[in-house]
mmCIF file of C-alpha atoms in Angstrom:
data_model
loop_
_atom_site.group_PDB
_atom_site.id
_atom_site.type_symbol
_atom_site.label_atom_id
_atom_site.label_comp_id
_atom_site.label_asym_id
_atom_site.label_seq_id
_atom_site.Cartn_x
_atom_site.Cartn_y
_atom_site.Cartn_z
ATOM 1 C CA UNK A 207 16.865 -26.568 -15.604
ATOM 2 C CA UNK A 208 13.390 -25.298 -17.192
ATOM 3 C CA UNK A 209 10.528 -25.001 -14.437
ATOM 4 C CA UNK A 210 8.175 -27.836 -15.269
ATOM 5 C CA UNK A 211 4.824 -26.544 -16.406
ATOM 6 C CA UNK A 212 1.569 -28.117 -15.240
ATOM 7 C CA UNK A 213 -1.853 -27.937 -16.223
ATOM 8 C CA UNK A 214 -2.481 -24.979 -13.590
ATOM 9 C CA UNK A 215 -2.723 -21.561 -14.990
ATOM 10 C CA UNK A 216 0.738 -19.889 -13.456
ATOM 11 C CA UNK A 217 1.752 -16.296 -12.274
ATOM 12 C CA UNK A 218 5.085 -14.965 -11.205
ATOM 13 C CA UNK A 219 4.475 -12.051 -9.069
ATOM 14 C CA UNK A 220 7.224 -9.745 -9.422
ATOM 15 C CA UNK A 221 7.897 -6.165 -7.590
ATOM 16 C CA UNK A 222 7.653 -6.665 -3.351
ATOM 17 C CA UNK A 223 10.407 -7.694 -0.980
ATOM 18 C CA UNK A 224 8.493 -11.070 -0.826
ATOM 19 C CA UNK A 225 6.394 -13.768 0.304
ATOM 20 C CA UNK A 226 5.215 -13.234 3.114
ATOM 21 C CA UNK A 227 6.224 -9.707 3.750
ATOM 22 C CA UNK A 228 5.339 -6.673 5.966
ATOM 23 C CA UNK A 229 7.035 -3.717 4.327
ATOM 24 C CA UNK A 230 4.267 -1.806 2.684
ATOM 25 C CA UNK A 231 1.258 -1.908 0.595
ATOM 26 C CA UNK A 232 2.016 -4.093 -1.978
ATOM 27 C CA UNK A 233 3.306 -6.413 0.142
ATOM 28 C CA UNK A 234 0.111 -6.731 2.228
ATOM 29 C CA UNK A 235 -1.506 -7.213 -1.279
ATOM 30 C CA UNK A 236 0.664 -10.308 -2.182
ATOM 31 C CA UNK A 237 -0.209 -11.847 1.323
ATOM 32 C CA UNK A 238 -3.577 -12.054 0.486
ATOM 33 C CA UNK A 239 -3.639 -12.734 -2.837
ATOM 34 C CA UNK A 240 -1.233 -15.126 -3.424
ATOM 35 C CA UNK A 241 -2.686 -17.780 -1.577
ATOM 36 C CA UNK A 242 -5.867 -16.611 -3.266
ATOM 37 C CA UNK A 243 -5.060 -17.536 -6.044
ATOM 38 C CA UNK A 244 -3.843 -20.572 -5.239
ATOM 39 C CA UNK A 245 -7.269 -21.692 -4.005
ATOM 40 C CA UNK A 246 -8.478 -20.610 -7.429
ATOM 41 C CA UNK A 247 -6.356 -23.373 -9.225
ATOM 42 C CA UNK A 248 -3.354 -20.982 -9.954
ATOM 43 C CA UNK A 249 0.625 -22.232 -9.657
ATOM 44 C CA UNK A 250 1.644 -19.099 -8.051
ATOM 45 C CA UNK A 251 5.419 -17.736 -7.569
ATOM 46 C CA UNK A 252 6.520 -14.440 -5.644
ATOM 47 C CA UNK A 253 9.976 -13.585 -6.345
ATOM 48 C CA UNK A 254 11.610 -11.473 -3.117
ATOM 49 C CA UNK A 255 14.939 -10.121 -1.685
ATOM 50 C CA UNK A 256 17.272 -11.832 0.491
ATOM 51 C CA UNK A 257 16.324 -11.511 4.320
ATOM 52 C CA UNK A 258 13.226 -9.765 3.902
ATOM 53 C CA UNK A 259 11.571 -12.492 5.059
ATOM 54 C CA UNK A 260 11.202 -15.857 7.144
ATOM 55 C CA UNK A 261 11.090 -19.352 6.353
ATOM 56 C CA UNK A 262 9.498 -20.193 9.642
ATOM 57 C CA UNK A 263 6.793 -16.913 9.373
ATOM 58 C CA UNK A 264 3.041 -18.909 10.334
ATOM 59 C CA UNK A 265 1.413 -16.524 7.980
ATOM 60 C CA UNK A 266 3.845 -18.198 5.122
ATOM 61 C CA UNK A 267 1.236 -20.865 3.062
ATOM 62 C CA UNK A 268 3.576 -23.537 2.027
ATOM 63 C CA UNK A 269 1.288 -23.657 -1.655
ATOM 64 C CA UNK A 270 3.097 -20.394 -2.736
ATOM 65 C CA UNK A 271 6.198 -20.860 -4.478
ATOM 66 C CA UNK A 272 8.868 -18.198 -3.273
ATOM 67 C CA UNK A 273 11.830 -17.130 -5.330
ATOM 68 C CA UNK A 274 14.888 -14.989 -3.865
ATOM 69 C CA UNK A 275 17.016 -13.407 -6.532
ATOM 70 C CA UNK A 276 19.825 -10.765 -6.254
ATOM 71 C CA UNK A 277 20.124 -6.761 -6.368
ATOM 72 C CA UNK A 278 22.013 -3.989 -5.098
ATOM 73 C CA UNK A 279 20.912 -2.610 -1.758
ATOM 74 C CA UNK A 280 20.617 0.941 -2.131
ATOM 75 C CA UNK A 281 17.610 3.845 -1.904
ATOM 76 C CA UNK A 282 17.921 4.011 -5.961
ATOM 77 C CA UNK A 283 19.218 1.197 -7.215
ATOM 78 C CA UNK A 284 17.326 -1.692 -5.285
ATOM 79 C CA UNK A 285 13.850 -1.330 -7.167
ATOM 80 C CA UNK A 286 15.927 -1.504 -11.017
ATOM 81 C CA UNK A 287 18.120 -4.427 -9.835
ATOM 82 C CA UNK A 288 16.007 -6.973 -8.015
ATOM 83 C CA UNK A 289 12.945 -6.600 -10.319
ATOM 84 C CA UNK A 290 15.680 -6.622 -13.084
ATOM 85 C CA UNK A 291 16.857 -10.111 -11.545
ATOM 86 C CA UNK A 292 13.741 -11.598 -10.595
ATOM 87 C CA UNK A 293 12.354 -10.766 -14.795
ATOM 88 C CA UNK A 294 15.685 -12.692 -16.299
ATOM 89 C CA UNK A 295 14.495 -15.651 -13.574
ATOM 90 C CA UNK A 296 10.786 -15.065 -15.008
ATOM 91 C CA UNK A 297 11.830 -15.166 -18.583
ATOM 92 C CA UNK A 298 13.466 -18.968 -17.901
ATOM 93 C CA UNK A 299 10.924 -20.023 -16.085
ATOM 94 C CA UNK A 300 8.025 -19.028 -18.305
ATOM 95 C CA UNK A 301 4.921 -18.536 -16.560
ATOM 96 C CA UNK A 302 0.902 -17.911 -18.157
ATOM 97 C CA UNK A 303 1.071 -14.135 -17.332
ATOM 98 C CA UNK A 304 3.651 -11.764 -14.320
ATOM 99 C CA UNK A 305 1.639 -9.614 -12.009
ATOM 100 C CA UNK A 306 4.512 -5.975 -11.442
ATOM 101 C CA UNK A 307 4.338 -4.423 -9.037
ATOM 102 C CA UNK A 308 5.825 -1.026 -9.474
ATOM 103 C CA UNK A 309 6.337 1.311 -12.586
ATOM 104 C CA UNK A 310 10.122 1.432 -12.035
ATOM 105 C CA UNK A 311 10.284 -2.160 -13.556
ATOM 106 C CA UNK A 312 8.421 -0.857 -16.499
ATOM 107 C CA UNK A 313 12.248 -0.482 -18.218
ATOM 108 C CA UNK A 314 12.446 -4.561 -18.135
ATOM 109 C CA UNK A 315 9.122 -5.654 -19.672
ATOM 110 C CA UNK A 316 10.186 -5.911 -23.212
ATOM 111 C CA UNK A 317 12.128 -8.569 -22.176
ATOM 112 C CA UNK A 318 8.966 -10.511 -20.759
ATOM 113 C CA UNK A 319 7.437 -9.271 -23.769
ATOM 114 C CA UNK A 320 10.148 -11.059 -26.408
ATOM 115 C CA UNK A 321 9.169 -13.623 -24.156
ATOM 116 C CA UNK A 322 5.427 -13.804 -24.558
ATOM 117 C CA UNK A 323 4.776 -13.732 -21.435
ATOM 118 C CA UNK A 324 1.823 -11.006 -20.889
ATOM 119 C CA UNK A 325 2.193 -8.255 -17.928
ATOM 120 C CA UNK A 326 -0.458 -6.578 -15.194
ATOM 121 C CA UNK A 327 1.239 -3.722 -13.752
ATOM 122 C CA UNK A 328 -0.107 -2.142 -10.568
ATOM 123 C CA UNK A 329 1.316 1.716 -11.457
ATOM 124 C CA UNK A 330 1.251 2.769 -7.747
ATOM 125 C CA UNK A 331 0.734 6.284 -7.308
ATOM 126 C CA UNK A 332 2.629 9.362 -8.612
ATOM 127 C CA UNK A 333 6.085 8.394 -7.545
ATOM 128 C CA UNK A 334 7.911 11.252 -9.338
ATOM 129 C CA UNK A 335 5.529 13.775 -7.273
ATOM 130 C CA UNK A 336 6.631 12.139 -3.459
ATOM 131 C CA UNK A 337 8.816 14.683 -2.048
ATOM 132 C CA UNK A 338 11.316 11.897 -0.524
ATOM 133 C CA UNK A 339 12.738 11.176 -3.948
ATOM 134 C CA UNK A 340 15.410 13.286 -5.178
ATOM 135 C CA UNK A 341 15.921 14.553 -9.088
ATOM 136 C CA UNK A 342 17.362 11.833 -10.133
ATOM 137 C CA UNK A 343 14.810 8.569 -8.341
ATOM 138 C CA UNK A 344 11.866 10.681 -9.681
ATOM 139 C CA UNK A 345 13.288 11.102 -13.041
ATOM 140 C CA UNK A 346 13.397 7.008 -12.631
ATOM 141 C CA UNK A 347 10.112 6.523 -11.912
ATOM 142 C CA UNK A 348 9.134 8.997 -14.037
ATOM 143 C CA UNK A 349 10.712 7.399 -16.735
ATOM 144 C CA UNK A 350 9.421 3.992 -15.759
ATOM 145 C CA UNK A 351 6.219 5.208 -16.320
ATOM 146 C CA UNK A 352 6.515 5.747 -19.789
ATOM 147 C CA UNK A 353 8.016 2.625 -20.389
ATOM 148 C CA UNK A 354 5.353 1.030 -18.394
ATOM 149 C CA UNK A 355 3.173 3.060 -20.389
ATOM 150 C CA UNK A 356 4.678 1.629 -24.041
ATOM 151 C CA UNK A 357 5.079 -1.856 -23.006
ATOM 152 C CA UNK A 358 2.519 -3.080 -20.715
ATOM 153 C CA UNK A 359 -0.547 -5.486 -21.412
ATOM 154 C CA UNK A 360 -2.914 -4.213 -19.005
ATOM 155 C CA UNK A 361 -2.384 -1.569 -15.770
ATOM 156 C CA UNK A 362 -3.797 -1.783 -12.402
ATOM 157 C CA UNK A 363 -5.005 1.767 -10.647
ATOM 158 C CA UNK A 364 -5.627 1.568 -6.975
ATOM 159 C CA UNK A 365 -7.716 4.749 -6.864
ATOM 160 C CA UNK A 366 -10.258 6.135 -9.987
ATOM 161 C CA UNK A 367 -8.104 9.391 -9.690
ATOM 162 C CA UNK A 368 -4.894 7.360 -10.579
ATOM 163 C CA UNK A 369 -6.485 6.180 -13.698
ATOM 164 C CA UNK A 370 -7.549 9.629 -14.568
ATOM 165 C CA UNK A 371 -3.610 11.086 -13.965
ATOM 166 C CA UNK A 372 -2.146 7.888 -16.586
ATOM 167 C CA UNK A 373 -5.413 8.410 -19.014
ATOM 168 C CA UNK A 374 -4.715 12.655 -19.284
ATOM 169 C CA UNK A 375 -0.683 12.425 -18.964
ATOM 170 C CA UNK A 376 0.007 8.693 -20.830
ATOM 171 C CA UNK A 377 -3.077 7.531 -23.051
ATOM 172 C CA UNK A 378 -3.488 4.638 -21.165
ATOM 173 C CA UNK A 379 -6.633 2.767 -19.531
ATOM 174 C CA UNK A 380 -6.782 0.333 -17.004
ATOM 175 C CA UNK A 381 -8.389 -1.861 -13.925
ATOM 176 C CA UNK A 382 -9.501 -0.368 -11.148
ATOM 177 C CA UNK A 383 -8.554 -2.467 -7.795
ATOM 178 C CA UNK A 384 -8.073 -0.989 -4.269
ATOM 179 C CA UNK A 385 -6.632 -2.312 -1.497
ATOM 180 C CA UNK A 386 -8.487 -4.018 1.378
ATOM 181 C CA UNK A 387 -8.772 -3.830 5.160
ATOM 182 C CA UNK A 388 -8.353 -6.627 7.825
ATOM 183 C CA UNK A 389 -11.587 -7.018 10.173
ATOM 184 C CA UNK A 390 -10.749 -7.453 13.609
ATOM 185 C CA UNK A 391 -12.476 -8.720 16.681
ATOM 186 C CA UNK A 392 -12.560 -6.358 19.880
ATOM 187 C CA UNK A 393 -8.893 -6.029 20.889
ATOM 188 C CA UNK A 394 -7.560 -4.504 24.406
ATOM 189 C CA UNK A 395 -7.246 -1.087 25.114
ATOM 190 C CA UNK A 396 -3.495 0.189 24.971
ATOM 191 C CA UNK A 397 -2.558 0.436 28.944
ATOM 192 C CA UNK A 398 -2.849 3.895 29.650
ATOM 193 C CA UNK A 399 -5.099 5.063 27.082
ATOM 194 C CA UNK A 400 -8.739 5.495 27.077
ATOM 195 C CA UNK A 401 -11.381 4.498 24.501
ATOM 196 C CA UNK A 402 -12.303 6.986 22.200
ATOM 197 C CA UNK A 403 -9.992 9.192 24.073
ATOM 198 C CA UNK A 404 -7.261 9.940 22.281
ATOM 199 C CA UNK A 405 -6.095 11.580 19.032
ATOM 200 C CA UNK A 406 -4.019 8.846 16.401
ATOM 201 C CA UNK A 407 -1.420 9.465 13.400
ATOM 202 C CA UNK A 408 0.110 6.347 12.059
ATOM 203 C CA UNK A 409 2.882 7.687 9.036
ATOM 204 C CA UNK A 410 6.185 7.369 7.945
ATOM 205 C CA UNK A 411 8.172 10.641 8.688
ATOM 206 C CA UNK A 412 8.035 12.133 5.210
ATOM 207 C CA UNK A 413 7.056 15.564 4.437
ATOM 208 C CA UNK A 414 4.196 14.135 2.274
ATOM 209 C CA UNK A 415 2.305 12.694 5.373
ATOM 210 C CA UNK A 416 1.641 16.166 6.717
ATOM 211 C CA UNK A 417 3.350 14.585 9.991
ATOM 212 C CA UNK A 418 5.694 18.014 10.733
ATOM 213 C CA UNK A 419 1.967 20.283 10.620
ATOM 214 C CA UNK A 420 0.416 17.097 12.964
ATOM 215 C CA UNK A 421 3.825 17.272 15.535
ATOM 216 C CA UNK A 422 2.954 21.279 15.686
ATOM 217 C CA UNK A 423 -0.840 20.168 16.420
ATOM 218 C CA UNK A 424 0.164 17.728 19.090
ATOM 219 C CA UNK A 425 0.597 20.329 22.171
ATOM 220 C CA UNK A 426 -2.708 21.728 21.084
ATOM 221 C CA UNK A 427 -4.543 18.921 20.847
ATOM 222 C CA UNK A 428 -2.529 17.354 24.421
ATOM 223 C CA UNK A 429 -3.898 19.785 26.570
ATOM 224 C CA UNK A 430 -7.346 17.625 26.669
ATOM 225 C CA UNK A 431 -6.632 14.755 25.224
ATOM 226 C CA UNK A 432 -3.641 11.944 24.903
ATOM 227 C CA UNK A 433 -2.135 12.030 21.458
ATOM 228 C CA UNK A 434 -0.953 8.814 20.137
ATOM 229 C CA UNK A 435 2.545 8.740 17.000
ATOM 230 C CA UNK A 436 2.958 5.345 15.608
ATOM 231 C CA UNK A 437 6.096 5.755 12.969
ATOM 232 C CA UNK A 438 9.383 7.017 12.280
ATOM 233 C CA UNK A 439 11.793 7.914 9.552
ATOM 234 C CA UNK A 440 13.522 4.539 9.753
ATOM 235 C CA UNK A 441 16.960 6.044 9.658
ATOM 236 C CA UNK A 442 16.304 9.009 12.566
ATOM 237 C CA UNK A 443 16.685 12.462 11.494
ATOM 238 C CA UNK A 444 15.257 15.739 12.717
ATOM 239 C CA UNK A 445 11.403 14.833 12.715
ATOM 240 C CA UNK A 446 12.195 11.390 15.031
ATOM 241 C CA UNK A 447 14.221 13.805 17.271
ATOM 242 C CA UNK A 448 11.526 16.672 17.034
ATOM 243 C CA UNK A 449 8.568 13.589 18.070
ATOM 244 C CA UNK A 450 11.616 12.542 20.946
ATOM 245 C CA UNK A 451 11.560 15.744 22.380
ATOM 246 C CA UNK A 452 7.978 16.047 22.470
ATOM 247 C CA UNK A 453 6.733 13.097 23.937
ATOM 248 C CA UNK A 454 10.023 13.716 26.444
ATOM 249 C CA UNK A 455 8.554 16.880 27.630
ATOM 250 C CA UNK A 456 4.678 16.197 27.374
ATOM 251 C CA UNK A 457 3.126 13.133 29.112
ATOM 252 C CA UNK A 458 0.300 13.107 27.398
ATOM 253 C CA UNK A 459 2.350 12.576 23.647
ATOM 254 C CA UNK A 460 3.018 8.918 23.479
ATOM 255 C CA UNK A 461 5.622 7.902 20.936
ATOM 256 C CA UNK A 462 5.648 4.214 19.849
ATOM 257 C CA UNK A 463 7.711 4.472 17.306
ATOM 258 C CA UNK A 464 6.959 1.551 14.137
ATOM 259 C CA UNK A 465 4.463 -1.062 15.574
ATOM 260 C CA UNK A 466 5.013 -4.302 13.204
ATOM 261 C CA UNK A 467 2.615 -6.029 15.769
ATOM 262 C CA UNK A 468 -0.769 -6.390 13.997
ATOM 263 C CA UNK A 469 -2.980 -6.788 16.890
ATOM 264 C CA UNK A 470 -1.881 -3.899 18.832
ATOM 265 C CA UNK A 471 -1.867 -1.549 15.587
ATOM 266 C CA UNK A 472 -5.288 -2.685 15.364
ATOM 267 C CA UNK A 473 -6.532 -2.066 18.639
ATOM 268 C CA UNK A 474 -4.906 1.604 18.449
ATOM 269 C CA UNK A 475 -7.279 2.048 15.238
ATOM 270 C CA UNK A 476 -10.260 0.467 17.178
ATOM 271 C CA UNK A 477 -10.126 2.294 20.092
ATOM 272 C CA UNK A 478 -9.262 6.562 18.780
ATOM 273 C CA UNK A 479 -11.117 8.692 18.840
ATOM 274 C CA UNK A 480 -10.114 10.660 16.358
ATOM 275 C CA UNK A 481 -7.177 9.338 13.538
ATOM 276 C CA UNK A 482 -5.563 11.869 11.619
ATOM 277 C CA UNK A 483 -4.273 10.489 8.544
ATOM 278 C CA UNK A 484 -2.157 12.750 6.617
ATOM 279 C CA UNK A 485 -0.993 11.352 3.231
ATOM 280 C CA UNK A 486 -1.225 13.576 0.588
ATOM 281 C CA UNK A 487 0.843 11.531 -2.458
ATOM 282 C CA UNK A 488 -0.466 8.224 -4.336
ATOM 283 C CA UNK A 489 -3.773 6.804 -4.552
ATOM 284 C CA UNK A 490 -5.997 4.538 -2.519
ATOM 285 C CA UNK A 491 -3.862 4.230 0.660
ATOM 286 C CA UNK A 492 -3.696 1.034 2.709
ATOM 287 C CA UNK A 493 -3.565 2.523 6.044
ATOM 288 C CA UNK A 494 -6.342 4.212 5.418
ATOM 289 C CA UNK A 495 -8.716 1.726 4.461
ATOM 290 C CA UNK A 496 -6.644 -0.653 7.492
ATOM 291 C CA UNK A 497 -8.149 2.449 9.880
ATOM 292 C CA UNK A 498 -11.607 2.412 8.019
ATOM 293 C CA UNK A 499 -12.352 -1.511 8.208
ATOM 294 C CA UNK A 500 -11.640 -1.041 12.132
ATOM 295 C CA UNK A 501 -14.069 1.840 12.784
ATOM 296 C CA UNK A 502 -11.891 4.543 13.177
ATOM 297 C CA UNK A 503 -13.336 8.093 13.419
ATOM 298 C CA UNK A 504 -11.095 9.634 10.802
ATOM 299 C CA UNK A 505 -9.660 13.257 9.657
ATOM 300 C CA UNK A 506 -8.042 13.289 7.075
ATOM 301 C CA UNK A 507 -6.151 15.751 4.905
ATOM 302 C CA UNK A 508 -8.384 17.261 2.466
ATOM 303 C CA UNK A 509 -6.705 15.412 -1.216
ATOM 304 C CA UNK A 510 -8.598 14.243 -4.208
ATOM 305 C CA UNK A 511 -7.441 10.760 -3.246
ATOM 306 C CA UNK A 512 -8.592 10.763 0.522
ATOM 307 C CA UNK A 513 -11.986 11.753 -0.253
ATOM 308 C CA UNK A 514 -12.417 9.658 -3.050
ATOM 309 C CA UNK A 515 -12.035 6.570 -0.169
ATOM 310 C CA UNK A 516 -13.779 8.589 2.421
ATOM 311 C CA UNK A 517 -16.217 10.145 0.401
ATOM 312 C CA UNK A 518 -18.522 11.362 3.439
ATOM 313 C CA UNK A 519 -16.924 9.204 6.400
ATOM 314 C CA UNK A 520 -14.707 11.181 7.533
ATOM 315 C CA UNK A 521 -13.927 15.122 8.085
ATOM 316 C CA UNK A 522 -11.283 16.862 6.330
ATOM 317 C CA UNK A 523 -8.582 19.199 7.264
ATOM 318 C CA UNK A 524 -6.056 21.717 5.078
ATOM 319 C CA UNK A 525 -2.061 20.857 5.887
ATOM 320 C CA UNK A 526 -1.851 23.719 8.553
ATOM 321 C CA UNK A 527 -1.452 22.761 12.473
ATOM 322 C CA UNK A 528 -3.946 25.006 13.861
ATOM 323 C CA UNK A 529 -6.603 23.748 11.176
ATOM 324 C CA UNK A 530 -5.531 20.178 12.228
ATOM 325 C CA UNK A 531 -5.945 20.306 15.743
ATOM 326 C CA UNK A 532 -9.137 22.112 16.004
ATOM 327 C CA UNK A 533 -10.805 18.999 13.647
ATOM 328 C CA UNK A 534 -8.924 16.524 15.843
ATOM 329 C CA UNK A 535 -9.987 18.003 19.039
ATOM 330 C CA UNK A 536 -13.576 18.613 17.775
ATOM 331 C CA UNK A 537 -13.926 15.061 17.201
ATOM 332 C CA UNK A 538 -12.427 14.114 19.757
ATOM 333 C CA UNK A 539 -15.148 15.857 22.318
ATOM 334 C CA UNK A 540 -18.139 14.408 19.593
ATOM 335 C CA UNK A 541 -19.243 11.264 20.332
ATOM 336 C CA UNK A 542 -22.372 10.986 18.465
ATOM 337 C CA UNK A 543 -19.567 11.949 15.367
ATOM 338 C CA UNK A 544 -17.316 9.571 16.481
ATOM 339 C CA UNK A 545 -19.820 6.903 16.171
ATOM 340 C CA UNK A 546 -21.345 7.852 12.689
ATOM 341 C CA UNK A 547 -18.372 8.411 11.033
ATOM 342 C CA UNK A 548 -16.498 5.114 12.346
ATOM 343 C CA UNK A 549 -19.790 2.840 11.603
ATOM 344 C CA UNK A 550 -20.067 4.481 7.966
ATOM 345 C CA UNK A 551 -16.021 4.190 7.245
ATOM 346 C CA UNK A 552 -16.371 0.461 8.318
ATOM 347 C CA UNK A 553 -19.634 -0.244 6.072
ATOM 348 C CA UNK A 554 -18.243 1.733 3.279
ATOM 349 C CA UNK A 555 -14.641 -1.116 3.351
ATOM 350 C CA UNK A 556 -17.896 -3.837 2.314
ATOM 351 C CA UNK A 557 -17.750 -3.168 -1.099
ATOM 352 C CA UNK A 558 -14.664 -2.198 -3.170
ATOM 353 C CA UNK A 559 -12.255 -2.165 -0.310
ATOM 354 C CA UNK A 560 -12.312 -5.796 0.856
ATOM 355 C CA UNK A 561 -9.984 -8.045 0.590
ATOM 356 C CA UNK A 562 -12.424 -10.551 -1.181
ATOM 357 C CA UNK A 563 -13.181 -8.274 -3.674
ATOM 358 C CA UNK A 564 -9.624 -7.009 -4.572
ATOM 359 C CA UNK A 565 -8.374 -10.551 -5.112
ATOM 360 C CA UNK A 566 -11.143 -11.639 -7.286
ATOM 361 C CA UNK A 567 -10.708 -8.484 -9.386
ATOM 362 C CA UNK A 568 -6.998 -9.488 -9.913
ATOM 363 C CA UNK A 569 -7.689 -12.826 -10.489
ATOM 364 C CA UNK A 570 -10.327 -11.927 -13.274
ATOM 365 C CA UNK A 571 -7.363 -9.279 -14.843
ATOM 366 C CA UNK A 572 -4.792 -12.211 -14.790
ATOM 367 C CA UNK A 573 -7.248 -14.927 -16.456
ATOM 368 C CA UNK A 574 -8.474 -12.133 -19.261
ATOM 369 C CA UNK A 575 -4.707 -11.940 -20.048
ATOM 370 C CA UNK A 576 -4.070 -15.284 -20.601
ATOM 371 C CA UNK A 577 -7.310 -15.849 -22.639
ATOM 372 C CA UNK A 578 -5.945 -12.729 -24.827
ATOM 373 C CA UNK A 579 -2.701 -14.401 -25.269
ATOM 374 C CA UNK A 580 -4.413 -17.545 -26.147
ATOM 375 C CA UNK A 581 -6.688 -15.637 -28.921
ATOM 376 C CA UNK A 582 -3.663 -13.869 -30.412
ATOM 377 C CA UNK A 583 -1.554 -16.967 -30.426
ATOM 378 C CA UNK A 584 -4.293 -19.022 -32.289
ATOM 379 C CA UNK A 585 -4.256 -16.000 -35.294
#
């Protein structure tokens, strides 16, 4: 049956494993914005996978519309096949304008496009440079970004250098819109640690994340000071046994493995003294701006995307262990540093990288599309 429309301008938010959902940055993104946008007026849908998230989640706003349509569970296939899915539901349903997330669903918008149904992509970062991808995913995503490229009304860059990449290597402009940080009240120390007394890395185990130079840093850096690894690979392998091993033989390496508990990932951030954040691939990364919002005295590895977030808030480091642990400890034993660089990071999160102002500049994307569409219908 068609989806009744209403006088509401609607979006169908297409890309993330839901509403509302933990996994990553785009789905942080959706949890704030879609009930945004609801307060603004909009009839809002997120389309997600099956079990990736829960009916009776408190953080769920009841306004949202959620939509679960199938794919095929696997590392290469999933992305094509559920945002494949989720545009033939779109397509029925007809909504004002569809919000991607993702380049590797550039290959379906044609068919929103026969549809006249306009498209905002957020592009991501570079997915065909991440080192977890093998020939044949980055070929996909490479792919998908010429398509994306070809068939896309507007694009979405999380980071000014992103924009630059697409503009040099596709001929394409686009929006500018970060992500944003959560502000926290004070939050307990983790038992056992000390504030502003310990060193902080909070990664997936990928090679990109510099976390194999940061677990050869570790004993350096543990022979003053605890050292703190929140993350894993998700699926072991020889980094989580290589972190095992370390915080087996080392009291002072504390392995926590993933922490999907807000509150205590935020205290960890609040209370470092030094957070070593190590992504080298993609644009503005949320983690990093999570860490800056929260005062976190940050190093971070010296990339054209870190320091365009940082800019002077932080110290930098090359991807070499004995470069790493000599900022991290030298931080660590500053506390006049620690203080300036984790009040600047937190007043620097004011402007582009809160959540208010990502969700209005979405919002204002979204409307200009619909007002195009309008225009161009009208000729």
């Amino acid at each position: 049956m068609p989806h009744q429309k209403s006088d509401k301008p609607s979006v169908a938010i297409i890309g993330t494993r839901g509403y509302p959902s933990y996994y990553g940055g785009f789905e942080t993104a959706v949890r704030k914005l879609a009930p945004y946008l609801v307060d603004e007026g909009w009839d809002v849908t997120v389309y997600g996978r099956p079990g990736s998230t829960r009916d009776d989640d408190p953080d769920r706003d009841p306004r949202v519309t959620t939509r679960v349509t199938r794919g095929l569970e696997t590392k290469s296939l999933s992305t094509l096949t559920y945002g494949l899915s989720a545009i033939v539901d779109a397509m029925r349903r007809k909504p004002d304008v569809a919000l991607i997330m993702n380049v590797a669903n550039g290959y379906w918008l044609p068919l929103l496009r026969l549809r006249g149904i306009p498209t905002l992509v957020n592009v991501d970062g570079i997915e065909w440079e991440r080192a977890k991808w093998g020939r044949l995913a980055k070929a996909v995503f490479r792919w998908g970004a010429k398509t994306t490229a070809w068939w896309a009304d507007r694009l979405v860059f999380d980071a000014h250098e992103i924009g630059r990449r697409w503009k040099s290597g596709f001929g394409r402009d686009g929006v500018f819109i970060p992500y944003g940080g959560d502000e926290a009240p004070e939050l307990p120390l983790e038992p056992g640690l000390t504030h502003r007394g310990y060193a902080l890395v909070v990664a997936r185990f990928v090679p990109e994340n510099t976390v194999l130079e940061f677990i050869e840093a570790a004993p350096t850096i543990a022979e003053t000071h605890d050292v703190v690894i929140v993350g894993s690979s998700g699926y072991g392998g020889q980094i989580d046994e290589r972190v095992a091993a370390l915080s087996a033989s080392n009291p002072r390496v504390h392995w926590l493995g993933h922490v999907s508990d807000d509150k205590r990932l935020f205290s960890l951030w609040q209370h470092a003294g030094a957070y070593f954040h190590g992504h080298s691939v993609g644009g503005t990364n949320p983690a990093l701006v999570q860490a800056m919002t929260l005062g976190a005295p940050i190093v971070a590895r010296d990339t054209v995307y870190n320091r365009e977030v940082l800019d002077a808030q932080g110290h930098y480091s090359p991807a070499d262990s004995v470069a790493i642990a000599e900022a991290v400890t030298r931080l660590l034993n500053d506390e006049e540093a620690q203080d300036r660089l984790g009040d600047g990071a937190r007043e620097r999160t004011r402007g582009d990288y809160s959540w208010p102002s990502v969700a209005t500049k979405y919002e204002a994307a979204l409307r200009l599309l619909i007002k195009k569409r309008g225009k161009a219908t009208r000729a």
